[in-house]
Amino acid sequence: MDCVKMLKNKGYGKVEEENQSHYVENQHKHYSKFLIATLSTVALFFLTLLFVLALVRHEPADSATESIRVACNVTRYPNSCFTSLTSFLSNTTTTKAMDPQAILSLSLRVSIHELSNLASSSSLSVDCRELVDDAVSRLNDSLSKVEAAPKGLTEAEMADARTWVSAALTDQQTCLDGLEEIGSSNASEVKTKIERCGEYTSNTLAILANFKILA
């Protein structure tokens, strides 16, 4: 009986040693997998961080163009807005991102430029010329107000600018209505020019109306 017990004890001890060996081996495997997974996660995190930092530090060459595109999306005529502003911008050396106030100033300049060219047209009637001159004057008032506030426009200044731009748009529409009533031979050509100017002024008004959203 004692021999049997001894054999059993020896067998049991051997099994226990094998179990412990398997346990230690499994623990090493689990630890290795955990370590590899942790290191992979950390490495991926740092690679992602480096990638994000690279994107933040890299300023695209056409950032001014993208700023204009975003602003023009709030207008009724986004295509004419984008084309006119980027074309006018090409005369400058600006490539950095533009804030809404700078884009508003640019839009006002485009409208003033186009209307001033229209005012010098010999095919424009006397009444229309007076209306266009008045529109240019109101837009210049708005531009002066915008550019005199480098730290941002107050609510009162925004309201004044909207009033003047809206009045300039009304002047152009009144001129357009008068041309349609007269029906002169030059009416079609002048009408096309006024409609284009009207789009530019409408775009300016839309940027003003959505100024807080864009800021």
mmCIF file of N, CA and C in Angstrom, residues 30-116:
data_model
loop_
_atom_site.group_PDB
_atom_site.id
_atom_site.type_symbol
_atom_site.label_atom_id
_atom_site.label_comp_id
_atom_site.label_asym_id
_atom_site.label_seq_id
_atom_site.Cartn_x
_atom_site.Cartn_y
_atom_site.Cartn_z
ATOM 1 N N HIS A 30 0.770 35.014 -23.437
ATOM 2 C CA HIS A 30 -0.198 36.098 -23.276
ATOM 3 C C HIS A 30 0.507 37.435 -23.076
ATOM 4 N N TYR A 31 1.567 37.413 -22.283
ATOM 5 C CA TYR A 31 2.311 38.645 -22.017
ATOM 6 C C TYR A 31 2.967 39.163 -23.296
ATOM 7 N N SER A 32 3.509 38.243 -24.092
ATOM 8 C CA SER A 32 4.158 38.637 -25.349
ATOM 9 C C SER A 32 3.143 39.266 -26.303
ATOM 10 N N LYS A 33 1.964 38.630 -26.397
ATOM 11 C CA LYS A 33 0.918 39.175 -27.268
ATOM 12 C C LYS A 33 0.472 40.553 -26.790
ATOM 13 N N PHE A 34 0.314 40.677 -25.471
ATOM 14 C CA PHE A 34 -0.106 41.958 -24.903
ATOM 15 C C PHE A 34 0.937 43.042 -25.163
ATOM 16 N N LEU A 35 2.212 42.672 -25.006
ATOM 17 C CA LEU A 35 3.302 43.626 -25.213
ATOM 18 C C LEU A 35 3.359 44.077 -26.666
ATOM 19 N N ILE A 36 3.209 43.122 -27.583
ATOM 20 C CA ILE A 36 3.236 43.450 -29.013
ATOM 21 C C ILE A 36 2.065 44.361 -29.381
ATOM 22 N N ALA A 37 0.877 44.034 -28.853
ATOM 23 C CA ALA A 37 -0.313 44.841 -29.140
ATOM 24 C C ALA A 37 -0.154 46.261 -28.599
ATOM 25 N N THR A 38 0.408 46.368 -27.392
ATOM 26 C CA THR A 38 0.608 47.684 -26.774
ATOM 27 C C THR A 38 1.595 48.524 -27.569
ATOM 28 N N LEU A 39 2.717 47.903 -27.942
ATOM 29 C CA LEU A 39 3.730 48.620 -28.714
ATOM 30 C C LEU A 39 3.190 49.050 -30.076
ATOM 31 N N SER A 40 2.383 48.192 -30.687
ATOM 32 C CA SER A 40 1.789 48.523 -31.987
ATOM 33 C C SER A 40 0.844 49.708 -31.867
ATOM 34 N N THR A 41 0.047 49.711 -30.786
ATOM 35 C CA THR A 41 -0.897 50.810 -30.560
ATOM 36 C C THR A 41 -0.165 52.127 -30.338
ATOM 37 N N VAL A 42 0.891 52.069 -29.527
ATOM 38 C CA VAL A 42 1.681 53.272 -29.247
ATOM 39 C C VAL A 42 2.336 53.793 -30.523
ATOM 40 N N ALA A 43 2.886 52.872 -31.317
ATOM 41 C CA ALA A 43 3.542 53.264 -32.568
ATOM 42 C C ALA A 43 2.538 53.899 -33.529
ATOM 43 N N LEU A 44 1.339 53.294 -33.612
ATOM 44 C CA LEU A 44 0.298 53.830 -34.487
ATOM 45 C C LEU A 44 -0.142 55.212 -34.028
ATOM 46 N N PHE A 45 -0.228 55.392 -32.711
ATOM 47 C CA PHE A 45 -0.626 56.690 -32.157
ATOM 48 C C PHE A 45 0.367 57.779 -32.548
ATOM 49 N N PHE A 46 1.659 57.479 -32.386
ATOM 50 C CA PHE A 46 2.677 58.479 -32.704
ATOM 51 C C PHE A 46 2.749 58.763 -34.200
ATOM 52 N N LEU A 47 2.546 57.737 -35.018
ATOM 53 C CA LEU A 47 2.534 57.956 -36.464
ATOM 54 C C LEU A 47 1.363 58.845 -36.865
ATOM 55 N N THR A 48 0.197 58.590 -36.258
ATOM 56 C CA THR A 48 -0.982 59.414 -36.537
ATOM 57 C C THR A 48 -0.763 60.846 -36.085
ATOM 58 N N LEU A 49 -0.155 60.997 -34.903
ATOM 59 C CA LEU A 49 0.126 62.331 -34.369
ATOM 60 C C LEU A 49 1.069 63.105 -35.283
ATOM 61 N N LEU A 50 2.109 62.433 -35.764
ATOM 62 C CA LEU A 50 3.058 63.080 -36.671
ATOM 63 C C LEU A 50 2.385 63.490 -37.973
ATOM 64 N N PHE A 51 1.481 62.636 -38.453
ATOM 65 C CA PHE A 51 0.764 62.930 -39.693
ATOM 66 C C PHE A 51 -0.134 64.155 -39.530
ATOM 67 N N VAL A 52 -0.853 64.217 -38.398
ATOM 68 C CA VAL A 52 -1.741 65.354 -38.132
ATOM 69 C C VAL A 52 -0.947 66.644 -37.998
ATOM 70 N N LEU A 53 0.176 66.578 -37.285
ATOM 71 C CA LEU A 53 1.019 67.765 -37.126
ATOM 72 C C LEU A 53 1.555 68.245 -38.464
ATOM 73 N N ALA A 54 1.879 67.295 -39.331
ATOM 74 C CA ALA A 54 2.378 67.666 -40.660
ATOM 75 C C ALA A 54 1.301 68.379 -41.460
ATOM 76 N N LEU A 55 0.050 67.919 -41.325
ATOM 77 C CA LEU A 55 -1.052 68.560 -42.036
ATOM 78 C C LEU A 55 -1.312 69.956 -41.503
ATOM 79 N N VAL A 56 -1.240 70.103 -40.181
ATOM 80 C CA VAL A 56 -1.499 71.406 -39.571
ATOM 81 C C VAL A 56 -0.434 72.413 -39.970
ATOM 82 N N ARG A 57 0.809 71.967 -39.994
ATOM 83 C CA ARG A 57 1.906 72.875 -40.306
ATOM 84 C C ARG A 57 1.979 73.208 -41.783
ATOM 85 N N HIS A 58 1.429 72.315 -42.627
ATOM 86 C CA HIS A 58 1.503 72.556 -44.066
ATOM 87 C C HIS A 58 0.322 73.404 -44.507
ATOM 88 N N GLU A 59 0.568 74.583 -44.983
ATOM 89 C CA GLU A 59 -0.487 75.477 -45.446
ATOM 90 C C GLU A 59 -0.557 75.396 -46.961
ATOM 91 N N PRO A 60 -1.691 74.949 -47.522
ATOM 92 C CA PRO A 60 -1.797 74.808 -48.966
ATOM 93 C C PRO A 60 -1.649 76.141 -49.672
ATOM 94 N N ALA A 61 -1.097 76.118 -50.882
ATOM 95 C CA ALA A 61 -0.830 77.346 -51.630
ATOM 96 C C ALA A 61 -2.110 78.063 -52.015
ATOM 97 N N ASP A 62 -3.202 77.307 -52.149
ATOM 98 C CA ASP A 62 -4.457 77.920 -52.581
ATOM 99 C C ASP A 62 -5.415 78.122 -51.415
ATOM 100 N N SER A 63 -4.915 78.377 -50.221
ATOM 101 C CA SER A 63 -5.777 78.549 -49.056
ATOM 102 C C SER A 63 -6.692 79.761 -49.200
ATOM 103 N N ALA A 64 -6.221 80.812 -49.855
ATOM 104 C CA ALA A 64 -7.064 81.987 -50.092
ATOM 105 C C ALA A 64 -8.225 81.606 -51.005
ATOM 106 N N THR A 65 -7.936 80.797 -52.000
ATOM 107 C CA THR A 65 -8.971 80.332 -52.922
ATOM 108 C C THR A 65 -10.022 79.511 -52.192
ATOM 109 N N GLU A 66 -9.575 78.641 -51.285
ATOM 110 C CA GLU A 66 -10.514 77.815 -50.532
ATOM 111 C C GLU A 66 -11.373 78.666 -49.599
ATOM 112 N N SER A 67 -10.786 79.703 -49.021
ATOM 113 C CA SER A 67 -11.547 80.610 -48.152
ATOM 114 C C SER A 67 -12.665 81.282 -48.946
ATOM 115 N N ILE A 68 -12.338 81.692 -50.155
ATOM 116 C CA ILE A 68 -13.325 82.341 -51.023
ATOM 117 C C ILE A 68 -14.425 81.358 -51.410
ATOM 118 N N ARG A 69 -14.036 80.124 -51.697
ATOM 119 C CA ARG A 69 -15.024 79.112 -52.088
ATOM 120 C C ARG A 69 -16.053 78.892 -50.975
ATOM 121 N N VAL A 70 -15.571 78.820 -49.745
ATOM 122 C CA VAL A 70 -16.469 78.623 -48.598
ATOM 123 C C VAL A 70 -17.436 79.800 -48.469
ATOM 124 N N ALA A 71 -16.912 81.020 -48.594
ATOM 125 C CA ALA A 71 -17.753 82.214 -48.467
ATOM 126 C C ALA A 71 -18.782 82.286 -49.592
ATOM 127 N N CYS A 72 -18.368 81.931 -50.793
ATOM 128 C CA CYS A 72 -19.269 82.021 -51.947
ATOM 129 C C CYS A 72 -20.397 80.989 -51.892
ATOM 130 N N ASN A 73 -20.215 79.950 -51.113
ATOM 131 C CA ASN A 73 -21.254 78.924 -51.002
ATOM 132 C C ASN A 73 -22.525 79.438 -50.332
ATOM 133 N N VAL A 74 -22.444 80.566 -49.628
ATOM 134 C CA VAL A 74 -23.633 81.110 -48.961
ATOM 135 C C VAL A 74 -24.383 82.084 -49.867
ATOM 136 N N THR A 75 -23.857 82.341 -51.053
ATOM 137 C CA THR A 75 -24.475 83.317 -51.952
ATOM 138 C C THR A 75 -25.467 82.664 -52.901
ATOM 139 N N ARG A 76 -26.238 83.499 -53.561
ATOM 140 C CA ARG A 76 -27.219 83.014 -54.535
ATOM 141 C C ARG A 76 -26.546 82.630 -55.851
ATOM 142 N N TYR A 77 -25.399 83.264 -56.116
ATOM 143 C CA TYR A 77 -24.668 82.995 -57.361
ATOM 144 C C TYR A 77 -23.234 82.564 -57.024
ATOM 145 N N PRO A 78 -23.059 81.369 -56.500
ATOM 146 C CA PRO A 78 -21.727 80.937 -56.048
ATOM 147 C C PRO A 78 -20.676 80.886 -57.155
ATOM 148 N N ASN A 79 -21.093 80.546 -58.369
ATOM 149 C CA ASN A 79 -20.120 80.457 -59.468
ATOM 150 C C ASN A 79 -19.569 81.828 -59.852
ATOM 151 N N SER A 80 -20.469 82.799 -60.032
ATOM 152 C CA SER A 80 -20.008 84.146 -60.392
ATOM 153 C C SER A 80 -19.235 84.766 -59.235
ATOM 154 N N CYS A 81 -19.632 84.433 -58.017
ATOM 155 C CA CYS A 81 -18.929 84.928 -56.831
ATOM 156 C C CYS A 81 -17.489 84.421 -56.819
ATOM 157 N N PHE A 82 -17.344 83.122 -56.968
ATOM 158 C CA PHE A 82 -16.008 82.516 -56.912
ATOM 159 C C PHE A 82 -15.128 83.006 -58.058
ATOM 160 N N THR A 83 -15.687 83.033 -59.264
ATOM 161 C CA THR A 83 -14.909 83.446 -60.440
ATOM 162 C C THR A 83 -14.461 84.898 -60.336
ATOM 163 N N SER A 84 -15.379 85.777 -59.951
ATOM 164 C CA SER A 84 -15.050 87.204 -59.886
ATOM 165 C C SER A 84 -14.038 87.510 -58.783
ATOM 166 N N LEU A 85 -14.212 86.883 -57.617
ATOM 167 C CA LEU A 85 -13.305 87.173 -56.501
ATOM 168 C C LEU A 85 -11.909 86.609 -56.734
ATOM 169 N N THR A 86 -11.828 85.388 -57.251
ATOM 170 C CA THR A 86 -10.508 84.801 -57.492
ATOM 171 C C THR A 86 -9.785 85.518 -58.630
ATOM 172 N N SER A 87 -10.543 85.982 -59.625
ATOM 173 C CA SER A 87 -9.929 86.735 -60.727
ATOM 174 C C SER A 87 -9.374 88.059 -60.217
ATOM 175 N N PHE A 88 -10.148 88.719 -59.364
ATOM 176 C CA PHE A 88 -9.708 89.996 -58.794
ATOM 177 C C PHE A 88 -8.525 89.773 -57.858
ATOM 178 N N LEU A 89 -8.539 88.635 -57.160
ATOM 179 C CA LEU A 89 -7.470 88.319 -56.215
ATOM 180 C C LEU A 89 -6.158 88.034 -56.931
ATOM 181 N N SER A 90 -6.238 87.569 -58.172
ATOM 182 C CA SER A 90 -5.028 87.226 -58.921
ATOM 183 C C SER A 90 -4.143 88.443 -59.170
ATOM 184 N N ASN A 91 -4.711 89.635 -59.005
ATOM 185 C CA ASN A 91 -3.921 90.863 -59.175
ATOM 186 C C ASN A 91 -3.109 91.203 -57.934
ATOM 187 N N THR A 92 -3.288 90.413 -56.869
ATOM 188 C CA THR A 92 -2.550 90.644 -55.626
ATOM 189 C C THR A 92 -1.599 89.481 -55.376
ATOM 190 N N THR A 93 -0.837 89.581 -54.294
ATOM 191 C CA THR A 93 0.111 88.512 -53.939
ATOM 192 C C THR A 93 -0.403 87.675 -52.775
ATOM 193 N N THR A 94 -1.681 87.840 -52.431
ATOM 194 C CA THR A 94 -2.248 87.126 -51.291
ATOM 195 C C THR A 94 -2.450 85.649 -51.608
ATOM 196 N N THR A 95 -1.902 84.773 -50.759
ATOM 197 C CA THR A 95 -2.112 83.329 -50.910
ATOM 198 C C THR A 95 -2.590 82.702 -49.606
ATOM 199 N N LYS A 96 -2.457 83.438 -48.497
ATOM 200 C CA LYS A 96 -2.863 82.893 -47.205
ATOM 201 C C LYS A 96 -4.380 82.896 -47.071
ATOM 202 N N ALA A 97 -4.855 82.095 -46.122
ATOM 203 C CA ALA A 97 -6.292 82.027 -45.869
ATOM 204 C C ALA A 97 -6.824 83.411 -45.511
ATOM 205 N N MET A 98 -8.015 83.720 -46.012
ATOM 206 C CA MET A 98 -8.616 85.036 -45.788
ATOM 207 C C MET A 98 -9.772 84.917 -44.808
ATOM 208 N N ASP A 99 -9.866 85.886 -43.897
ATOM 209 C CA ASP A 99 -11.003 85.877 -42.981
ATOM 210 C C ASP A 99 -12.211 86.484 -43.692
ATOM 211 N N PRO A 100 -13.428 86.295 -43.147
ATOM 212 C CA PRO A 100 -14.643 86.791 -43.801
ATOM 213 C C PRO A 100 -14.628 88.288 -44.091
ATOM 214 N N GLN A 101 -14.008 89.064 -43.209
ATOM 215 C CA GLN A 101 -13.976 90.511 -43.421
ATOM 216 C C GLN A 101 -13.119 90.872 -44.636
ATOM 217 N N ALA A 102 -12.022 90.156 -44.826
ATOM 218 C CA ALA A 102 -11.169 90.396 -45.992
ATOM 219 C C ALA A 102 -11.896 89.998 -47.277
ATOM 220 N N ILE A 103 -12.657 88.911 -47.214
ATOM 221 C CA ILE A 103 -13.417 88.463 -48.384
ATOM 222 C C ILE A 103 -14.545 89.446 -48.684
ATOM 223 N N LEU A 104 -15.180 89.961 -47.640
ATOM 224 C CA LEU A 104 -16.232 90.966 -47.815
ATOM 225 C C LEU A 104 -15.667 92.213 -48.485
ATOM 226 N N SER A 105 -14.507 92.643 -48.033
ATOM 227 C CA SER A 105 -13.847 93.804 -48.629
ATOM 228 C C SER A 105 -13.540 93.551 -50.103
ATOM 229 N N LEU A 106 -13.061 92.346 -50.399
ATOM 230 C CA LEU A 106 -12.748 91.983 -51.782
ATOM 231 C C LEU A 106 -14.006 91.985 -52.645
ATOM 232 N N SER A 107 -15.094 91.454 -52.104
ATOM 233 C CA SER A 107 -16.358 91.404 -52.839
ATOM 234 C C SER A 107 -16.885 92.808 -53.127
ATOM 235 N N LEU A 108 -16.753 93.697 -52.167
ATOM 236 C CA LEU A 108 -17.162 95.092 -52.373
ATOM 237 C C LEU A 108 -16.331 95.747 -53.477
ATOM 238 N N ARG A 109 -15.041 95.474 -53.473
ATOM 239 C CA ARG A 109 -14.159 96.052 -54.493
ATOM 240 C C ARG A 109 -14.527 95.560 -55.892
ATOM 241 N N VAL A 110 -14.882 94.279 -55.985
ATOM 242 C CA VAL A 110 -15.293 93.723 -57.281
ATOM 243 C C VAL A 110 -16.550 94.431 -57.780
ATOM 244 N N SER A 111 -17.532 94.599 -56.893
ATOM 245 C CA SER A 111 -18.781 95.266 -57.272
ATOM 246 C C SER A 111 -18.535 96.714 -57.691
ATOM 247 N N ILE A 112 -17.713 97.413 -56.927
ATOM 248 C CA ILE A 112 -17.401 98.816 -57.239
ATOM 249 C C ILE A 112 -16.686 98.926 -58.583
ATOM 250 N N HIS A 113 -15.744 98.028 -58.813
ATOM 251 C CA HIS A 113 -14.979 98.038 -60.068
ATOM 252 C C HIS A 113 -15.894 97.839 -61.275
ATOM 253 N N GLU A 114 -16.777 96.848 -61.191
ATOM 254 C CA GLU A 114 -17.669 96.555 -62.314
ATOM 255 C C GLU A 114 -18.672 97.682 -62.548
ATOM 256 N N LEU A 115 -19.221 98.226 -61.476
ATOM 257 C CA LEU A 115 -20.196 99.310 -61.613
ATOM 258 C C LEU A 115 -19.541 100.591 -62.131
ATOM 259 N N SER A 116 -18.313 100.844 -61.727
ATOM 260 C CA SER A 116 -17.592 102.033 -62.205
ATOM 261 C C SER A 116 -17.348 101.936 -63.705
#
